[in-house]
mmCIF file of C-alpha atoms in Angstrom:
data_model
loop_
_atom_site.group_PDB
_atom_site.id
_atom_site.type_symbol
_atom_site.label_atom_id
_atom_site.label_comp_id
_atom_site.label_asym_id
_atom_site.label_seq_id
_atom_site.Cartn_x
_atom_site.Cartn_y
_atom_site.Cartn_z
ATOM 1 C CA MET A 1 -10.319 -8.425 15.654
ATOM 2 C CA LYS A 2 -14.037 -8.569 14.874
ATOM 3 C CA LYS A 3 -15.132 -8.471 11.231
ATOM 4 C CA THR A 4 -18.614 -7.375 10.183
ATOM 5 C CA SER A 5 -19.671 -7.371 6.525
ATOM 6 C CA THR A 6 -22.628 -5.328 5.281
ATOM 7 C CA ARG A 7 -23.894 -3.663 2.100
ATOM 8 C CA LEU A 8 -24.164 -0.020 1.103
ATOM 9 C CA ALA A 9 -27.309 1.394 -0.515
ATOM 10 C CA ASP A 10 -25.981 0.794 -4.036
ATOM 11 C CA GLY A 11 -25.003 -2.820 -3.326
ATOM 12 C CA ARG A 12 -21.270 -2.359 -2.681
ATOM 13 C CA GLU A 13 -19.711 -4.370 0.139
ATOM 14 C CA LEU A 14 -18.492 -2.616 3.308
ATOM 15 C CA ILE A 15 -16.564 -4.361 6.081
ATOM 16 C CA TYR A 16 -15.944 -3.071 9.604
ATOM 17 C CA TYR A 17 -12.805 -4.243 11.413
ATOM 18 C CA ASP A 18 -13.144 -3.650 15.143
ATOM 19 C CA LEU A 19 -10.745 -3.901 18.057
ATOM 20 C CA ARG A 20 -13.505 -5.067 20.419
ATOM 21 C CA ASP A 21 -15.330 -8.358 19.902
ATOM 22 C CA ASP A 22 -18.573 -7.008 21.386
ATOM 23 C CA THR A 23 -18.960 -4.131 18.905
ATOM 24 C CA VAL A 24 -22.293 -4.189 17.058
ATOM 25 C CA ARG A 25 -22.459 -2.834 13.502
ATOM 26 C CA ASP A 26 -26.078 -2.604 12.315
ATOM 27 C CA ALA A 27 -26.284 0.934 10.913
ATOM 28 C CA VAL A 28 -28.056 1.130 7.543
ATOM 29 C CA ASP A 29 -26.880 3.262 4.615
ATOM 30 C CA ARG A 30 -29.729 5.792 4.273
ATOM 31 C CA ARG A 31 -28.486 7.466 1.088
ATOM 32 C CA PRO A 32 -30.711 7.249 -2.030
ATOM 33 C CA LEU A 33 -27.988 5.746 -4.242
ATOM 34 C CA ASP A 34 -28.528 4.074 -7.592
ATOM 35 C CA ARG A 35 -26.682 0.878 -8.403
ATOM 36 C CA THR A 36 -23.036 1.543 -9.253
ATOM 37 C CA VAL A 37 -22.294 1.369 -12.968
ATOM 38 C CA THR A 38 -18.682 1.138 -14.141
ATOM 39 C CA THR A 39 -17.055 1.013 -17.548
ATOM 40 C CA SER A 40 -13.692 -0.453 -16.563
ATOM 41 C CA GLU A 41 -11.854 -2.565 -19.095
ATOM 42 C CA VAL A 42 -8.307 -3.866 -19.392
ATOM 43 C CA ARG A 43 -6.479 -3.475 -22.700
ATOM 44 C CA ARG A 44 -3.243 -5.218 -23.621
ATOM 45 C CA ASP A 45 -0.315 -3.222 -25.033
ATOM 46 C CA VAL A 46 1.157 -5.713 -27.481
ATOM 47 C CA LEU A 47 4.406 -3.760 -27.920
ATOM 48 C CA LEU A 48 5.282 -3.493 -24.225
ATOM 49 C CA GLY A 49 3.501 -6.650 -23.137
ATOM 50 C CA ASP A 50 1.701 -4.922 -20.277
ATOM 51 C CA SER A 51 -1.899 -3.957 -19.544
ATOM 52 C CA VAL A 52 -3.746 -0.654 -19.183
ATOM 53 C CA ALA A 53 -6.985 -0.132 -17.266
ATOM 54 C CA ILE A 54 -9.443 2.126 -19.100
ATOM 55 C CA ALA A 55 -11.823 3.690 -16.554
ATOM 56 C CA SER A 56 -13.461 6.793 -18.037
ATOM 57 C CA HIS A 57 -16.221 6.817 -15.399
ATOM 58 C CA ARG A 58 -13.661 7.979 -12.806
ATOM 59 C CA GLN A 59 -13.724 11.533 -14.183
ATOM 60 C CA GLY A 60 -16.697 12.236 -11.929
ATOM 61 C CA ARG A 61 -15.178 11.015 -8.664
ATOM 62 C CA THR A 62 -15.137 13.125 -5.501
ATOM 63 C CA TYR A 63 -12.410 15.768 -5.661
ATOM 64 C CA HIS A 64 -11.026 17.648 -2.629
ATOM 65 C CA PRO A 65 -14.284 18.073 -0.691
ATOM 66 C CA PRO A 66 -14.277 20.314 2.419
ATOM 67 C CA ALA A 67 -13.581 18.470 5.667
ATOM 68 C CA ASP A 68 -17.213 18.634 6.776
ATOM 69 C CA GLU A 69 -18.254 16.821 3.584
ATOM 70 C CA CYS A 70 -15.593 14.106 3.656
ATOM 71 C CA PRO A 71 -17.119 10.822 2.425
ATOM 72 C CA LEU A 72 -14.667 8.773 4.543
ATOM 73 C CA CYS A 73 -15.679 10.218 7.907
ATOM 74 C CA PRO A 74 -18.401 8.338 9.808
ATOM 75 C CA SER A 75 -21.995 9.441 9.259
ATOM 76 C CA GLN A 76 -23.307 11.975 11.774
ATOM 77 C CA GLY A 77 -27.004 12.815 11.971
ATOM 78 C CA GLU A 78 -28.178 13.835 8.506
ATOM 79 C CA ARG A 79 -24.637 14.136 7.143
ATOM 80 C CA LEU A 80 -24.380 10.770 5.444
ATOM 81 C CA SER A 81 -21.102 9.314 4.175
ATOM 82 C CA GLU A 82 -19.695 6.082 2.751
ATOM 83 C CA ILE A 83 -19.604 4.716 6.317
ATOM 84 C CA PRO A 84 -23.150 4.401 7.734
ATOM 85 C CA ASP A 85 -22.117 4.073 11.390
ATOM 86 C CA SER A 86 -21.292 7.043 13.610
ATOM 87 C CA SER A 87 -17.838 5.673 14.501
ATOM 88 C CA TYR A 88 -15.383 2.996 13.404
ATOM 89 C CA ASP A 89 -11.921 1.587 14.094
ATOM 90 C CA ALA A 90 -11.008 0.562 10.538
ATOM 91 C CA VAL A 91 -13.231 -0.051 7.553
ATOM 92 C CA VAL A 92 -12.913 -1.389 4.008
ATOM 93 C CA PHE A 93 -15.408 -0.891 1.204
ATOM 94 C CA GLU A 94 -15.682 -1.287 -2.540
ATOM 95 C CA ASN A 95 -14.612 1.883 -4.332
ATOM 96 C CA ARG A 96 -17.528 3.832 -5.791
ATOM 97 C CA PHE A 97 -15.312 4.905 -8.704
ATOM 98 C CA PRO A 98 -13.106 1.828 -9.285
ATOM 99 C CA SER A 99 -10.278 1.547 -11.793
ATOM 100 C CA LEU A 100 -10.963 -2.205 -11.914
ATOM 101 C CA ALA A 101 -14.328 -3.939 -11.571
ATOM 102 C CA GLY A 102 -16.139 -7.159 -12.437
ATOM 103 C CA ASP A 103 -14.103 -9.381 -14.737
ATOM 104 C CA SER A 104 -11.384 -6.685 -14.698
ATOM 105 C CA GLY A 105 -10.695 -7.065 -10.967
ATOM 106 C CA ARG A 106 -11.752 -5.074 -7.936
ATOM 107 C CA CYS A 107 -10.796 -1.867 -6.087
ATOM 108 C CA GLU A 108 -11.345 -1.227 -2.393
ATOM 109 C CA VAL A 109 -10.814 1.705 -0.034
ATOM 110 C CA VAL A 110 -9.232 1.146 3.396
ATOM 111 C CA CYS A 111 -9.950 3.779 6.058
ATOM 112 C CA PHE A 112 -7.294 3.528 8.767
ATOM 113 C CA THR A 113 -9.125 5.602 11.398
ATOM 114 C CA SER A 114 -12.266 7.700 11.780
ATOM 115 C CA ASP A 115 -10.123 10.719 12.781
ATOM 116 C CA HIS A 116 -10.105 12.970 9.730
ATOM 117 C CA ASN A 117 -7.121 15.016 10.915
ATOM 118 C CA ALA A 118 -4.832 12.089 11.728
ATOM 119 C CA SER A 119 -2.256 10.334 9.557
ATOM 120 C CA PHE A 120 -1.051 6.741 9.608
ATOM 121 C CA ALA A 121 1.929 7.811 11.721
ATOM 122 C CA ASP A 122 -0.498 9.050 14.402
ATOM 123 C CA LEU A 123 -2.055 5.626 14.931
ATOM 124 C CA THR A 124 -1.371 3.525 18.003
ATOM 125 C CA GLU A 125 0.416 0.204 17.654
ATOM 126 C CA GLU A 126 -2.912 -1.511 18.360
ATOM 127 C CA GLN A 127 -4.550 0.378 15.478
ATOM 128 C CA VAL A 128 -1.694 -0.461 13.097
ATOM 129 C CA ARG A 129 -2.015 -4.129 13.975
ATOM 130 C CA LEU A 130 -5.722 -3.916 13.151
ATOM 131 C CA VAL A 131 -4.926 -2.405 9.742
ATOM 132 C CA LEU A 132 -2.325 -5.128 9.120
ATOM 133 C CA ASP A 133 -4.942 -7.748 9.948
ATOM 134 C CA ALA A 134 -7.411 -6.041 7.590
ATOM 135 C CA TRP A 135 -4.839 -5.995 4.751
ATOM 136 C CA THR A 136 -4.183 -9.688 5.379
ATOM 137 C CA ASP A 137 -7.863 -10.594 5.465
ATOM 138 C CA ARG A 138 -8.605 -8.705 2.258
ATOM 139 C CA THR A 139 -5.606 -10.310 0.531
ATOM 140 C CA SER A 140 -6.992 -13.706 1.453
ATOM 141 C CA GLU A 141 -10.571 -12.938 0.407
ATOM 142 C CA LEU A 142 -9.691 -11.216 -2.873
ATOM 143 C CA SER A 143 -7.242 -13.939 -3.885
ATOM 144 C CA HIS A 144 -10.174 -16.369 -4.131
ATOM 145 C CA LEU A 145 -12.077 -14.283 -6.676
ATOM 146 C CA PRO A 146 -11.855 -15.998 -10.105
ATOM 147 C CA SER A 147 -10.889 -12.738 -11.842
ATOM 148 C CA VAL A 148 -8.028 -11.881 -9.468
ATOM 149 C CA GLU A 149 -4.378 -12.788 -10.006
ATOM 150 C CA GLN A 150 -2.538 -10.285 -7.780
ATOM 151 C CA VAL A 151 -3.492 -8.217 -4.712
ATOM 152 C CA PHE A 152 -1.849 -4.830 -4.108
ATOM 153 C CA CYS A 153 -2.342 -2.923 -0.817
ATOM 154 C CA PHE A 154 -1.045 0.656 -0.835
ATOM 155 C CA GLU A 155 -1.343 4.142 0.601
ATOM 156 C CA ASN A 156 -0.969 7.456 -1.208
ATOM 157 C CA ARG A 157 -0.448 10.428 1.113
ATOM 158 C CA GLY A 158 -0.317 14.084 0.226
ATOM 159 C CA ALA A 159 -1.701 16.417 -2.419
ATOM 160 C CA GLU A 160 1.634 16.243 -4.264
ATOM 161 C CA ILE A 161 1.002 12.530 -4.834
ATOM 162 C CA GLY A 162 -2.440 13.291 -6.264
ATOM 163 C CA VAL A 163 -4.595 12.369 -3.270
ATOM 164 C CA THR A 164 -8.110 13.804 -3.668
ATOM 165 C CA LEU A 165 -9.439 12.930 -0.187
ATOM 166 C CA GLY A 166 -7.568 14.188 2.880
ATOM 167 C CA HIS A 167 -8.878 11.523 5.258
ATOM 168 C CA PRO A 168 -6.196 8.924 6.216
ATOM 169 C CA HIS A 169 -6.883 6.010 3.920
ATOM 170 C CA GLY A 170 -5.322 3.582 1.479
ATOM 171 C CA GLN A 171 -6.511 1.348 -1.303
ATOM 172 C CA ILE A 172 -6.402 -2.260 -2.437
ATOM 173 C CA TYR A 173 -6.265 -3.172 -6.112
ATOM 174 C CA ALA A 174 -7.052 -6.750 -7.087
ATOM 175 C CA TYR A 175 -5.638 -7.157 -10.593
ATOM 176 C CA PRO A 176 -6.759 -9.765 -13.158
ATOM 177 C CA PHE A 177 -3.124 -10.120 -14.255
ATOM 178 C CA THR A 178 0.394 -10.132 -12.854
ATOM 179 C CA THR A 179 1.553 -6.524 -12.795
ATOM 180 C CA PRO A 180 4.495 -5.509 -15.029
ATOM 181 C CA ARG A 181 6.654 -4.593 -12.023
ATOM 182 C CA THR A 182 6.131 -8.000 -10.435
ATOM 183 C CA ALA A 183 6.649 -9.847 -13.717
ATOM 184 C CA LEU A 184 9.971 -8.083 -14.232
ATOM 185 C CA THR A 185 11.034 -9.033 -10.707
ATOM 186 C CA LEU A 186 10.043 -12.669 -11.200
ATOM 187 C CA ARG A 187 12.067 -12.860 -14.402
ATOM 188 C CA SER A 188 15.105 -11.598 -12.484
ATOM 189 C CA VAL A 189 14.464 -14.138 -9.725
ATOM 190 C CA ALA A 190 14.221 -16.942 -12.305
ATOM 191 C CA ALA A 191 17.416 -15.896 -14.090
ATOM 192 C CA HIS A 192 19.361 -15.637 -10.814
ATOM 193 C CA LYS A 193 18.088 -18.995 -9.617
ATOM 194 C CA GLU A 194 19.224 -20.677 -12.826
ATOM 195 C CA ALA A 195 22.596 -18.902 -12.914
ATOM 196 C CA THR A 196 23.463 -19.732 -9.297
ATOM 197 C CA GLY A 197 22.180 -23.271 -9.139
ATOM 198 C CA GLY A 198 19.173 -22.443 -6.968
ATOM 199 C CA GLU A 199 20.046 -19.349 -4.893
ATOM 200 C CA ASN A 200 17.137 -17.030 -4.108
ATOM 201 C CA LEU A 201 17.670 -13.480 -5.381
ATOM 202 C CA PHE A 202 15.658 -11.853 -2.583
ATOM 203 C CA ASP A 203 17.759 -13.676 0.025
ATOM 204 C CA ALA A 204 20.954 -12.520 -1.676
ATOM 205 C CA VAL A 205 19.772 -8.907 -1.796
ATOM 206 C CA LEU A 206 18.698 -8.922 1.842
ATOM 207 C CA GLU A 207 22.006 -10.456 2.955
ATOM 208 C CA ARG A 208 23.931 -7.762 1.087
ATOM 209 C CA GLU A 209 21.826 -4.923 2.444
ATOM 210 C CA LEU A 210 22.082 -6.162 6.044
ATOM 211 C CA ALA A 211 25.849 -5.960 5.735
ATOM 212 C CA ASP A 212 25.907 -2.470 4.214
ATOM 213 C CA GLU A 213 25.601 1.143 5.358
ATOM 214 C CA ARG A 214 22.133 1.680 3.939
ATOM 215 C CA VAL A 215 20.220 -0.013 6.790
ATOM 216 C CA VAL A 216 17.882 2.541 8.358
ATOM 217 C CA LEU A 217 16.458 0.524 11.241
ATOM 218 C CA GLU A 218 16.349 -3.111 12.260
ATOM 219 C CA GLY A 219 14.199 -5.139 14.603
ATOM 220 C CA GLU A 220 14.235 -8.794 15.510
ATOM 221 C CA HIS A 221 11.890 -9.721 12.648
ATOM 222 C CA TRP A 222 12.010 -6.739 10.236
ATOM 223 C CA VAL A 223 14.690 -4.662 8.546
ATOM 224 C CA ALA A 224 14.358 -1.371 6.651
ATOM 225 C CA PHE A 225 16.995 -0.142 4.220
ATOM 226 C CA VAL A 226 17.552 2.255 1.342
ATOM 227 C CA PRO A 227 18.192 -0.013 -1.659
ATOM 228 C CA TYR A 228 21.515 0.071 -3.493
ATOM 229 C CA ALA A 229 19.867 1.344 -6.684
ATOM 230 C CA ALA A 230 17.120 3.494 -5.176
ATOM 231 C CA HIS A 231 14.924 5.153 -7.800
ATOM 232 C CA TRP A 232 13.569 7.938 -5.568
ATOM 233 C CA PRO A 233 15.376 10.588 -3.463
ATOM 234 C CA TYR A 234 14.168 8.963 -0.228
ATOM 235 C CA GLU A 235 13.115 5.342 -0.719
ATOM 236 C CA VAL A 236 13.045 2.609 1.925
ATOM 237 C CA HIS A 237 12.290 -1.090 1.563
ATOM 238 C CA LEU A 238 10.917 -2.925 4.591
ATOM 239 C CA TYR A 239 11.383 -6.711 4.647
ATOM 240 C CA PRO A 240 10.494 -9.435 7.126
ATOM 241 C CA LYS A 241 13.717 -11.307 7.863
ATOM 242 C CA ARG A 242 11.985 -14.622 7.207
ATOM 243 C CA ARG A 243 11.014 -14.795 3.540
ATOM 244 C CA VAL A 244 7.287 -15.255 2.929
ATOM 245 C CA PRO A 245 5.371 -14.717 -0.347
ATOM 246 C CA ASP A 246 2.538 -12.575 1.019
ATOM 247 C CA LEU A 247 0.905 -11.056 4.094
ATOM 248 C CA LEU A 248 -0.769 -14.354 4.904
ATOM 249 C CA GLY A 249 2.661 -15.929 5.454
ATOM 250 C CA LEU A 250 3.701 -13.648 8.323
ATOM 251 C CA ASP A 251 3.928 -15.407 11.678
ATOM 252 C CA GLU A 252 2.704 -13.926 14.944
ATOM 253 C CA ASP A 253 6.142 -12.623 15.952
ATOM 254 C CA ALA A 254 6.472 -10.619 12.731
ATOM 255 C CA ARG A 255 2.897 -9.338 13.008
ATOM 256 C CA SER A 256 3.466 -8.198 16.570
ATOM 257 C CA GLU A 257 6.660 -6.309 15.766
ATOM 258 C CA PHE A 258 5.449 -4.676 12.555
ATOM 259 C CA PRO A 259 3.488 -1.768 14.125
ATOM 260 C CA GLN A 260 6.467 -0.538 16.142
ATOM 261 C CA VAL A 261 8.884 -0.729 13.205
ATOM 262 C CA TYR A 262 6.539 0.776 10.646
ATOM 263 C CA LEU A 263 5.429 3.669 12.850
ATOM 264 C CA GLU A 264 9.066 4.524 13.560
ATOM 265 C CA LEU A 265 9.805 4.499 9.839
ATOM 266 C CA LEU A 266 6.849 6.756 8.968
ATOM 267 C CA ARG A 267 7.723 9.217 11.733
ATOM 268 C CA ARG A 268 11.277 9.441 10.441
ATOM 269 C CA PHE A 269 9.913 10.224 6.993
ATOM 270 C CA ASP A 270 8.063 13.195 8.459
ATOM 271 C CA ARG A 271 11.349 14.504 9.899
ATOM 272 C CA ILE A 272 13.476 14.239 6.744
ATOM 273 C CA PHE A 273 13.062 17.819 5.602
ATOM 274 C CA GLY A 274 13.244 19.521 8.988
ATOM 275 C CA GLU A 275 10.874 21.121 11.465
ATOM 276 C CA GLY A 276 8.191 23.397 10.093
ATOM 277 C CA GLU A 277 7.927 21.564 6.780
ATOM 278 C CA PRO A 278 4.591 20.052 5.661
ATOM 279 C CA LEU A 279 4.118 16.336 6.214
ATOM 280 C CA THR A 280 6.163 14.333 3.749
ATOM 281 C CA PRO A 281 4.096 13.094 0.788
ATOM 282 C CA TYR A 282 4.667 9.402 0.180
ATOM 283 C CA ILE A 283 3.533 6.172 -1.405
ATOM 284 C CA ALA A 284 3.628 2.995 0.687
ATOM 285 C CA ALA A 285 3.260 -0.164 -1.397
ATOM 286 C CA TRP A 286 3.057 -3.817 -0.400
ATOM 287 C CA HIS A 287 4.607 -6.228 -2.917
ATOM 288 C CA GLN A 288 3.111 -9.718 -2.762
ATOM 289 C CA ALA A 289 3.483 -12.802 -4.931
ATOM 290 C CA PRO A 290 0.773 -13.286 -7.564
ATOM 291 C CA PHE A 291 -1.851 -15.921 -6.854
ATOM 292 C CA GLY A 292 -2.107 -16.973 -10.478
ATOM 293 C CA ALA A 293 -0.030 -19.515 -12.372
ATOM 294 C CA LEU A 294 3.679 -18.719 -12.810
ATOM 295 C CA GLU A 295 4.479 -21.022 -15.745
ATOM 296 C CA GLU A 296 6.010 -18.179 -17.761
ATOM 297 C CA PHE A 297 8.661 -17.706 -15.048
ATOM 298 C CA GLU A 298 10.379 -21.034 -15.488
ATOM 299 C CA GLY A 299 11.571 -22.682 -12.290
ATOM 300 C CA VAL A 300 9.971 -20.078 -9.992
ATOM 301 C CA SER A 301 7.185 -20.685 -7.482
ATOM 302 C CA ARG A 302 5.256 -18.333 -5.189
ATOM 303 C CA ASP A 303 7.578 -19.277 -2.340
ATOM 304 C CA ASP A 304 10.513 -17.760 -4.234
ATOM 305 C CA PHE A 305 8.946 -14.299 -3.916
ATOM 306 C CA ALA A 306 9.596 -12.139 -0.847
ATOM 307 C CA LEU A 307 6.868 -9.993 0.641
ATOM 308 C CA HIS A 308 8.102 -6.445 1.217
ATOM 309 C CA LEU A 309 6.882 -2.900 1.554
ATOM 310 C CA GLU A 310 8.338 0.000 -0.436
ATOM 311 C CA LEU A 311 8.012 3.492 1.002
ATOM 312 C CA PHE A 312 9.117 6.515 -0.992
ATOM 313 C CA THR A 313 8.538 10.242 -1.367
ATOM 314 C CA ILE A 314 8.558 12.396 -4.477
ATOM 315 C CA ARG A 315 9.963 15.353 -2.496
ATOM 316 C CA ARG A 316 13.740 15.714 -2.940
ATOM 317 C CA THR A 317 14.424 18.852 -0.847
ATOM 318 C CA PRO A 318 12.178 21.285 1.063
ATOM 319 C CA GLY A 319 9.789 22.801 -1.444
ATOM 320 C CA LYS A 320 11.080 20.793 -4.414
ATOM 321 C CA LEU A 321 9.613 17.680 -6.014
ATOM 322 C CA LYS A 322 11.172 14.919 -8.062
ATOM 323 C CA PHE A 323 9.337 14.993 -11.385
ATOM 324 C CA LEU A 324 9.236 12.039 -13.747
ATOM 325 C CA ALA A 325 10.391 13.830 -16.868
ATOM 326 C CA GLY A 326 11.851 12.636 -20.186
ATOM 327 C CA SER A 327 14.198 9.863 -19.086
ATOM 328 C CA GLU A 328 11.906 8.472 -16.394
ATOM 329 C CA SER A 329 8.563 8.770 -18.201
ATOM 330 C CA GLY A 330 9.815 8.233 -21.719
ATOM 331 C CA MET A 331 12.344 5.456 -21.173
ATOM 332 C CA ASN A 332 11.753 4.270 -17.587
ATOM 333 C CA VAL A 333 15.363 5.158 -16.694
ATOM 334 C CA PHE A 334 15.343 6.860 -13.304
ATOM 335 C CA ILE A 335 17.859 9.523 -12.336
ATOM 336 C CA ASN A 336 18.220 9.916 -8.568
ATOM 337 C CA ASP A 337 19.393 13.261 -7.171
ATOM 338 C CA ILE A 338 20.470 11.839 -3.805
ATOM 339 C CA ARG A 339 22.995 9.058 -3.121
ATOM 340 C CA PRO A 340 21.215 6.158 -1.387
ATOM 341 C CA GLU A 341 23.923 6.107 1.301
ATOM 342 C CA ALA A 342 23.237 9.784 2.097
ATOM 343 C CA ALA A 343 19.497 9.159 2.230
ATOM 344 C CA ALA A 344 20.002 6.280 4.671
ATOM 345 C CA GLU A 345 22.250 8.411 6.861
ATOM 346 C CA ARG A 346 19.643 11.160 6.969
ATOM 347 C CA LEU A 347 16.909 8.687 7.952
ATOM 348 C CA ARG A 348 19.091 7.368 10.756
ATOM 349 C CA GLU A 349 19.746 10.930 11.986
ATOM 350 C CA VAL A 350 16.048 11.740 12.383
ATOM 351 C CA ALA A 351 15.165 8.795 14.630
ATOM 352 C CA SER A 352 12.026 9.717 16.527
ATOM 353 C CA SER A 353 13.504 8.416 19.764
#
């Protein structure tokens, strides 16, 4: 992997990640852009104990442009985009309309390929490995920013999810706090460790799932399963078998196997609802240990956390979505319409091989 960092016309950072070491990236952003101005702030909800990002400037962000005006495609002639060069393998840049900025963190866009009509599942294993290396590099770099406490790499796919740009891409949020979801998990890890005299909760969960009927696919270094208490109709958790706190902790064997396992999982997702159906909308989310202090989670260190990816869709049957209505949105109590065991069986049935 070759990494080349440059600046866009408004001062934002852009980084090319190339498969070839001899690739030269010297294209200049020719757009007449003013300096980016954001109004992001983080406010604390004292009743719930969590934080909310206020980002009113995002109302003006790009919304469903036609394919020939996509800002994530490479620049061609006088059609200028967020990527100055005429081609790229993978690229990361600071979001022009960030939810978090400055002392409130940072938001980046990750373009997986220059092919506007592709999806992540269409990538080659070599391309997926490049994206994995880019996620890892950005996790490392962002973790050293003084305002950043947790790094979250994710992909939203599909209009049903709320995606406003059709180009295959994901995002990275660098939060100035430990997210509520992670904090809740760490409290459970701490309580289990104390109650069992030191047992790791992630290890216990993984051991149970490996022995159950909800395993979807398994490699030498990774395992994917539908969790016992799945929140979503089709939800899969992908874990490295060796517990590590973040992407930086993966060894070469796990990195090498990941593309094959992940591509198989994504392709199965696109087969869930049968031939002729639109591509399955999904969210793919990497869960990593916070980089900040963990004093509030007594007895827990970063090494007690287990890196994992959660992949889920909001579609429950062909043509029908799972909406977060009263119980889910009002009380955060999910009601799943599909038994996790049935979801796992379906995902095994649609193996792409």
